[in-house]
Structures are given as C-alpha cells and as structure tokens.
Amino acid sequence: MMAEPRRLKMTAREKASVVWLCAVAIVSLLWAGLGRADQGEISSVQVAPDLSSISIYSQGSLGKHTAFVIDRPYRLVIDFDSATIGNTKTRIRVERPPINEIRLGYHNNRARVVIDFGENPAPPYHIERNGDAVIVSLGKPPALPPSQTPPRPEPTPKKPTPKPPERAAGHQAVAKPSPAPAPPPVETPPPTPAEPAARSDASQNDDSGIVVKHAGVKSNLVYVELVNKDDPRISYRLIVDLDLEGLKMRSASLSDAKGNIRKFHVTRTETEKINSVAPGNRFTSGPKRYGPSRLTAAAPNFTEANIETGAEKRPESLSRPPQSGWPLKIEAFQPQPKNAVR
C-alpha cells in the first residue's frame, strides 16, 4: 500500500499573519478606488470676450493648484494635483493681445494649464475657486520697459555730401605748410556744342573716308578731330593757333592716335611785308608789272619742322633757281614815295 502525503500543519501565528496580509491588501485596493473617485476632471476652458478672465470647469473637485510665470515667451502655468483632463480641446487659439493661446497637458502626473502671452508681458492675475470651477482673473498688462520696447524703424541715413574743394584746401593749409604749386594742366580742348553741326557736315561728305568727330575753339586754338569711317581707331587731331586781331596764323600741329606729331610754323608772307610799310607810303604812281617772284611762285606759307632732329624741311623749290618760262604774275604793289625818281 502506498503511503498518503504528509500534510503541513500551520501554527496559530502563521494563520494570523496570513489573515493580516489579506486585510491590508483589501484596504489598499479600497483606498485606491476611493482616491480615483475623488479626482476632478477638467471638462472645458472658456475665455471671456474681453479677455479679462479664463474659466476652467471640471467634473468633480480639482486638487490643490500651484501657479507661476515664465518669461520670454511670457506664460502663466497652473498645475493641479489629483486632476485629469477630460474630453476637451488641449489647444485653444485666441490670438488676441495679450493672449496667444491656451494649452492643456500633463507634467509629472499633474494636470497643467498654460496661458501663453507670447511677447506680451504677463498681466497681473488672481485665481479663485467657485464650486467645481477655477476662475483666473487677468488685470491690465504692464507697459514694456524701455529696453524691451520695439525700436522704431530708423530712416535711411543720407549719404554725406562731399566737402567743397575750398574747405578741403583750407584744411590742408592749416595742417600742412603751403604745398608747392602744381604744374599747369595740359590744355585738352573739351567737346563743345558745335559737335552736332560738325557731325552733320561730315555726314554729308560721303566721298571722303575721314569724317569730323569733334571740332571747337578755345583760347584762339582751333581744334578738329578726324576719324576713319571704316576704322574708328585711326584718328587725327589738327590744332591751329590763330591771331584773330592780326589775322595771322601763328602755328599748327597734326597728330595721330599712335603719338606721332608734326608741328608747322608760319613764315612771313608778302602781305606782312606790305603791312610793315608806313600807311603814307603804300600808294605808288601806278601799277607795275614784275617778273615771276621766287617767293610767291615757289615758297609755301608753312615750313615743316622735323621733331626728331629739330631741322626744318624746306621745299625743294626754294633751293632751285627760278626757271624761265614761268607764267607772269602781277604781284601786290610795292610801297614807294610819290616823288621817287624813276
């Protein structure tokens, strides 16, 4: 026969311990159920039309609350003990100064309500309970301190006007000794209003390959700038020095774009010889016929100067004797006294 298993017998002390543990567990479960039944549930949040107050409604009594303010952005935070959030919006957009929005959530097992003011300083507030509702009253927001006042847009600064040369020259005269006189500037005739007329005249001369680009007068200097029609890089400049009172031409120069220059000097003409005689002795008894003059027949009014050597290039006609057979030419009267013996 098989032996029956041995049953363990509990002592009275062990039985009492088991009964005590069971009782503690039952009481704990009952206490937890009562605690959950006492928790309030936030059901809705309403904002007054004038934003003067915010009402937090709940089902059941909300637990103890704590409130504090956070800066930048400015927020009013209210935490509730023994409270939950029911079936309501967790984000309420207001977007009317000073309130931007209201948010609901949890933080460390506590229900939290955040009133967000954004960049507007948090106004003074007062929290009071009215049954199952919590009323948050808001005062007028304080004015922004000067350091936080948004700066006004400054007008765009104007560019400083340059100082006149006279003031700058005077300032240099005080700070430094009188400077050495500057070399005289090279005269470069500026374009004159006669340019359109010169262009119109040049445009009419279609047969020439060179046209007038600029022309003008400055201080008895007549200048004409010529350019090639086909290649504007090929240009010439003619400058003539005139004596308008004496109806004379002192000198002339012709240059090109490569820097080559030729200068011309005026010789004494027959007209100047006649003008050098006294006015009372200019008339003669009658016209006279002369043979061909070497000066008038062969000599030009200009002689060309060689820039490199400085020597003059005289026409070959001056070095050759006059040839016979030239046509006769009546020249200007030579001044003779009226009573001269012929």
Coordinates of C-alpha atoms in Angstrom, one line a residue:
M1 CA 0.0 0.0 0.0
M2 CA 1.1 3.5 -0.9
A3 CA 1.6 6.0 1.9
E4 CA -0.6 9.1 2.0
P5 CA 1.2 12.5 1.6
R6 CA 2.0 14.3 4.8
R7 CA 0.0 17.4 5.4
L8 CA 1.7 20.6 6.7
K9 CA 0.1 22.0 9.8
M10 CA 0.1 25.8 10.3
T11 CA 0.5 27.2 13.6
A12 CA -1.8 29.9 15.0
R13 CA 0.8 32.6 14.5
E14 CA 1.2 31.8 10.8
K15 CA -2.6 31.8 10.4
A16 CA -2.8 35.3 11.9
S17 CA -0.1 36.6 9.6
V18 CA -1.9 35.4 6.5
V19 CA -5.2 37.0 7.6
W20 CA -3.4 40.3 8.3
L21 CA -1.8 40.5 4.9
C22 CA -5.1 39.8 3.2
A23 CA -6.8 42.5 5.1
V24 CA -4.1 45.1 4.2
A25 CA -4.4 44.3 0.5
I26 CA -8.1 44.7 0.6
V27 CA -7.9 48.0 2.4
S28 CA -5.3 49.3 -0.1
L29 CA -7.5 48.4 -3.0
L30 CA -10.4 50.1 -1.5
W31 CA -8.4 53.2 -0.7
A32 CA -7.0 53.5 -4.2
G33 CA -10.5 53.2 -5.6
L34 CA -11.8 56.0 -3.4
G35 CA -8.8 58.2 -4.3
R36 CA -9.5 57.8 -8.0
A37 CA -13.2 58.6 -7.4
D38 CA -12.2 61.9 -5.7
Q39 CA -10.0 63.1 -8.7
G40 CA -11.6 66.0 -10.6
E41 CA -11.6 66.0 -14.4
I42 CA -11.2 69.2 -16.4
S43 CA -14.1 69.3 -18.9
S44 CA -13.7 72.7 -20.6
V45 CA -11.9 76.1 -20.7
Q46 CA -13.7 79.3 -21.6
V47 CA -12.3 82.8 -22.3
A48 CA -14.3 85.9 -21.5
P49 CA -15.0 88.1 -24.6
D50 CA -12.9 91.0 -23.2
L51 CA -10.1 88.6 -22.2
S52 CA -10.5 89.7 -18.6
S53 CA -10.9 86.2 -17.2
I54 CA -10.4 82.5 -18.0
S55 CA -12.8 79.9 -16.5
I56 CA -11.6 76.3 -16.0
Y57 CA -14.6 73.9 -15.5
S58 CA -14.3 70.4 -14.1
Q59 CA -16.3 67.3 -13.2
G60 CA -15.5 66.8 -9.6
S61 CA -13.3 68.9 -7.4
L62 CA -9.9 69.7 -8.7
G63 CA -6.9 69.2 -6.3
K64 CA -4.6 71.7 -4.9
H65 CA -3.1 74.1 -7.5
T66 CA 0.2 76.0 -7.9
A67 CA 0.8 78.9 -10.4
F68 CA 3.9 80.6 -11.6
V69 CA 5.0 82.8 -14.6
I70 CA 7.7 82.1 -17.2
D71 CA 9.3 84.8 -19.3
R72 CA 10.3 85.1 -22.9
P73 CA 7.9 83.9 -24.1
Y74 CA 5.7 85.0 -21.3
R75 CA 3.4 82.2 -19.9
L76 CA 1.2 81.7 -16.9
V77 CA 1.4 78.0 -15.7
I78 CA -1.2 76.4 -13.4
D79 CA -0.7 72.8 -12.1
F80 CA -3.5 70.8 -10.4
D81 CA -3.0 67.8 -8.1
S82 CA -5.4 64.9 -8.3
A83 CA -6.8 66.1 -11.6
T84 CA -7.2 64.7 -15.1
I85 CA -8.1 66.1 -18.5
G86 CA -11.4 65.0 -19.9
N87 CA -12.7 65.0 -23.5
T88 CA -11.9 68.7 -24.4
K89 CA -9.5 70.6 -26.6
T90 CA -5.9 70.6 -25.5
R91 CA -5.1 73.7 -27.6
I92 CA -7.3 76.8 -27.8
R93 CA -6.2 79.5 -30.2
V94 CA -7.0 83.1 -29.1
E95 CA -4.6 85.3 -31.0
R96 CA -5.8 88.5 -29.4
P97 CA -3.4 90.6 -27.3
P98 CA -2.3 89.8 -24.8
I99 CA -3.3 86.1 -25.1
N100 CA -2.0 84.0 -28.0
E101 CA -3.3 80.5 -27.0
I102 CA -4.2 78.2 -24.1
R103 CA -2.7 74.6 -23.8
L104 CA -3.7 71.7 -21.6
G105 CA -1.5 68.7 -20.7
Y106 CA 0.3 66.7 -18.0
H107 CA 3.6 67.3 -16.2
N108 CA 4.9 64.9 -13.5
N109 CA 1.4 63.2 -13.2
R110 CA -0.2 66.6 -12.6
A111 CA -2.7 68.3 -14.9
R112 CA -1.3 71.5 -16.3
V113 CA -3.0 74.6 -17.9
V114 CA -0.7 77.0 -19.8
I115 CA -1.8 80.5 -20.8
D116 CA 0.6 81.7 -23.5
F117 CA 1.1 85.5 -23.8
G118 CA 3.9 85.3 -26.4
E119 CA 6.0 88.5 -26.4
N120 CA 3.4 90.4 -24.3
P121 CA 4.3 90.7 -20.7
A122 CA 2.2 88.6 -18.4
P123 CA -0.5 90.7 -16.7
P124 CA -1.3 90.5 -13.0
Y125 CA -3.6 87.6 -12.2
H126 CA -5.8 86.3 -9.4
I127 CA -7.1 82.7 -9.0
E128 CA -10.2 81.8 -7.1
R129 CA -12.4 78.8 -6.9
N130 CA -16.2 78.8 -7.3
G131 CA -17.5 75.3 -6.7
D132 CA -16.1 73.0 -9.4
A133 CA -14.8 75.9 -11.4
V134 CA -11.5 77.7 -11.2
I135 CA -11.6 81.4 -12.3
V136 CA -8.4 83.1 -13.4
S137 CA -8.8 86.9 -13.5
L138 CA -6.4 89.0 -15.5
G139 CA -5.5 92.6 -15.0
K140 CA -4.1 95.2 -17.4
P141 CA -0.7 94.2 -18.9
P142 CA 2.1 96.4 -17.7
A143 CA 3.9 98.7 -20.2
L144 CA 7.0 97.4 -21.8
P145 CA 10.2 98.7 -20.2
P146 CA 12.3 101.0 -22.4
S147 CA 14.8 98.2 -23.1
Q148 CA 12.1 95.9 -24.4
T149 CA 10.2 98.5 -26.4
P150 CA 10.4 97.5 -30.0
P151 CA 12.6 100.2 -31.7
R152 CA 11.1 102.3 -34.4
P153 CA 12.5 101.9 -37.9
E154 CA 15.2 104.5 -38.3
P155 CA 15.1 106.5 -41.6
T156 CA 17.7 105.5 -44.1
P157 CA 20.8 107.6 -43.5
K158 CA 21.6 110.1 -46.2
K159 CA 24.9 109.9 -48.0
P160 CA 27.2 112.6 -46.7
T161 CA 27.7 115.4 -49.2
P162 CA 31.3 115.8 -50.3
K163 CA 33.0 118.8 -48.8
P164 CA 33.7 121.6 -51.3
P165 CA 37.3 121.9 -52.5
E166 CA 37.8 125.3 -50.9
R167 CA 37.2 123.9 -47.4
A168 CA 39.4 120.9 -48.1
A169 CA 42.2 123.3 -49.4
G170 CA 41.8 125.5 -46.3
H171 CA 42.1 122.5 -44.0
Q172 CA 45.2 121.3 -45.7
A173 CA 46.7 124.8 -45.4
V174 CA 46.2 124.7 -41.6
A175 CA 47.5 121.2 -41.1
K176 CA 50.4 121.3 -43.6
P177 CA 52.7 124.0 -45.0
S178 CA 51.8 125.6 -48.2
P179 CA 52.3 123.0 -50.9
A180 CA 54.4 123.6 -54.0
P181 CA 52.5 125.0 -56.9
A182 CA 51.1 122.2 -59.1
P183 CA 52.3 122.1 -62.7
P184 CA 49.9 123.8 -65.2
P185 CA 47.4 121.3 -66.6
V186 CA 47.8 120.3 -70.2
E187 CA 45.2 122.0 -72.3
T188 CA 42.9 119.4 -73.7
P189 CA 40.1 121.2 -75.6
P190 CA 36.8 119.7 -74.3
P191 CA 34.0 119.0 -76.7
T192 CA 31.8 122.0 -77.5
P193 CA 28.2 122.3 -78.6
A194 CA 29.5 122.7 -82.2
E195 CA 29.9 118.9 -82.3
P196 CA 26.4 118.1 -83.7
A197 CA 27.0 120.6 -86.5
A198 CA 30.4 119.1 -87.3
R199 CA 28.9 115.7 -87.5
S200 CA 26.1 116.8 -89.8
D201 CA 28.6 118.4 -92.1
A202 CA 30.8 115.3 -92.1
S203 CA 27.8 113.0 -92.7
Q204 CA 27.0 114.9 -95.9
N205 CA 30.6 114.3 -97.3
D206 CA 30.1 110.7 -98.2
D207 CA 33.0 110.6 -100.7
S208 CA 35.7 111.1 -98.0
G209 CA 37.0 108.2 -96.0
I210 CA 37.6 110.5 -93.0
V211 CA 34.9 112.4 -91.1
V212 CA 35.0 115.1 -88.4
K213 CA 34.3 113.7 -84.9
H214 CA 34.9 116.8 -82.8
A215 CA 35.6 120.5 -83.5
G216 CA 35.8 123.6 -81.4
V217 CA 37.6 126.7 -80.3
K218 CA 39.3 127.5 -77.0
S219 CA 41.7 130.4 -76.3
N220 CA 42.3 131.2 -80.1
L221 CA 43.1 127.4 -80.6
V222 CA 41.0 125.8 -83.3
Y223 CA 41.0 122.0 -83.0
V224 CA 39.5 119.4 -85.3
E225 CA 39.4 115.7 -84.5
L226 CA 39.2 113.4 -87.6
V227 CA 38.4 109.7 -87.6
N228 CA 38.4 107.0 -90.3
K229 CA 34.9 105.8 -91.3
D230 CA 35.9 102.2 -91.6
D231 CA 38.2 102.0 -88.6
P232 CA 37.5 104.5 -85.7
R233 CA 40.8 103.6 -84.1
I234 CA 42.5 105.6 -86.8
S235 CA 42.2 109.2 -85.8
Y236 CA 43.9 112.5 -86.3
R237 CA 43.9 115.8 -84.4
L238 CA 44.6 119.2 -86.0
I239 CA 45.3 122.2 -83.8
V240 CA 45.8 125.7 -85.2
D241 CA 46.9 128.7 -83.2
L242 CA 45.3 131.9 -84.6
D243 CA 45.9 135.6 -84.0
L244 CA 42.4 136.9 -84.8
E245 CA 43.2 140.5 -84.2
G246 CA 46.2 140.5 -86.6
L247 CA 44.5 138.0 -88.9
K248 CA 47.5 135.7 -88.5
M249 CA 48.1 132.0 -88.0
R250 CA 50.9 131.5 -85.5
S251 CA 51.4 127.7 -85.7
A252 CA 49.7 124.4 -86.3
S253 CA 50.2 120.8 -85.3
L254 CA 48.9 117.5 -86.7
S255 CA 49.0 114.3 -84.6
D256 CA 47.6 110.7 -84.8
A257 CA 46.4 108.1 -82.4
K258 CA 49.9 106.5 -82.2
G259 CA 51.5 109.6 -80.7
N260 CA 53.2 110.9 -83.9
I261 CA 53.0 114.7 -84.1
R262 CA 54.1 117.2 -86.7
K263 CA 54.4 120.9 -86.0
F264 CA 54.2 123.7 -88.5
H265 CA 55.4 127.3 -88.1
V266 CA 54.2 130.2 -90.3
T267 CA 56.7 132.2 -92.3
R268 CA 56.4 135.9 -93.1
T269 CA 54.2 136.4 -96.1
E270 CA 54.1 139.1 -98.7
T271 CA 51.1 140.5 -97.0
E272 CA 53.1 141.1 -93.8
K273 CA 55.8 142.9 -95.8
I274 CA 53.2 145.3 -97.2
N275 CA 51.7 145.9 -93.8
S276 CA 55.1 146.7 -92.4
V277 CA 55.4 149.8 -94.6
A278 CA 54.1 153.1 -93.3
P279 CA 50.5 153.8 -94.4
G280 CA 51.5 157.1 -96.1
N281 CA 54.0 155.4 -98.5
R282 CA 51.8 152.4 -99.6
F283 CA 50.5 154.0 -102.7
T284 CA 52.5 154.3 -105.9
S285 CA 52.0 156.2 -109.1
G286 CA 50.6 153.3 -110.9
P287 CA 50.6 149.5 -111.3
K288 CA 53.8 147.8 -112.2
R289 CA 54.4 144.5 -113.9
Y290 CA 57.1 142.3 -112.4
G291 CA 58.6 139.0 -113.4
P292 CA 57.8 135.9 -111.5
S293 CA 58.9 136.2 -107.9
R294 CA 60.7 133.4 -106.4
L295 CA 59.0 133.9 -103.0
T296 CA 55.4 133.9 -104.3
A297 CA 55.8 131.4 -107.0
A298 CA 57.6 128.7 -105.1
A299 CA 57.5 129.3 -101.3
P300 CA 54.6 127.9 -99.3
N301 CA 53.2 129.7 -96.3
F302 CA 54.3 127.0 -93.9
T303 CA 57.6 125.1 -93.2
E304 CA 57.6 121.7 -91.6
A305 CA 59.8 121.1 -88.6
N306 CA 61.4 117.7 -88.0
I307 CA 60.5 116.7 -84.4
E308 CA 63.4 114.2 -84.0
T309 CA 66.3 116.4 -85.3
G310 CA 64.8 119.9 -85.0
A311 CA 65.9 120.7 -88.5
E312 CA 63.5 122.3 -90.9
K313 CA 62.5 120.6 -94.2
R314 CA 62.3 123.3 -96.8
P315 CA 60.7 122.6 -100.1
E316 CA 63.0 121.8 -103.0
S317 CA 61.6 124.7 -105.0
L318 CA 63.3 127.2 -102.7
S319 CA 66.7 125.6 -103.3
R320 CA 66.4 125.7 -107.1
P321 CA 66.7 128.9 -109.0
P322 CA 63.6 130.1 -110.8
Q323 CA 63.2 128.7 -114.3
S324 CA 62.5 130.7 -117.3
G325 CA 59.2 130.3 -119.0
W326 CA 57.1 130.6 -115.8
P327 CA 53.9 132.5 -116.4
L328 CA 54.0 136.1 -115.4
K329 CA 52.2 137.1 -112.3
I330 CA 51.0 140.5 -111.1
E331 CA 52.0 140.9 -107.5
A332 CA 50.9 143.4 -104.9
F333 CA 52.1 147.0 -105.2
Q334 CA 55.4 147.8 -103.6
P335 CA 55.3 150.9 -101.4
Q336 CA 57.2 153.8 -103.0
P337 CA 57.2 157.5 -102.3
K338 CA 55.2 159.7 -104.6
N339 CA 58.2 161.9 -105.6
A340 CA 60.6 159.0 -106.2
V341 CA 62.8 159.2 -109.3
R342 CA 62.1 156.5 -111.8

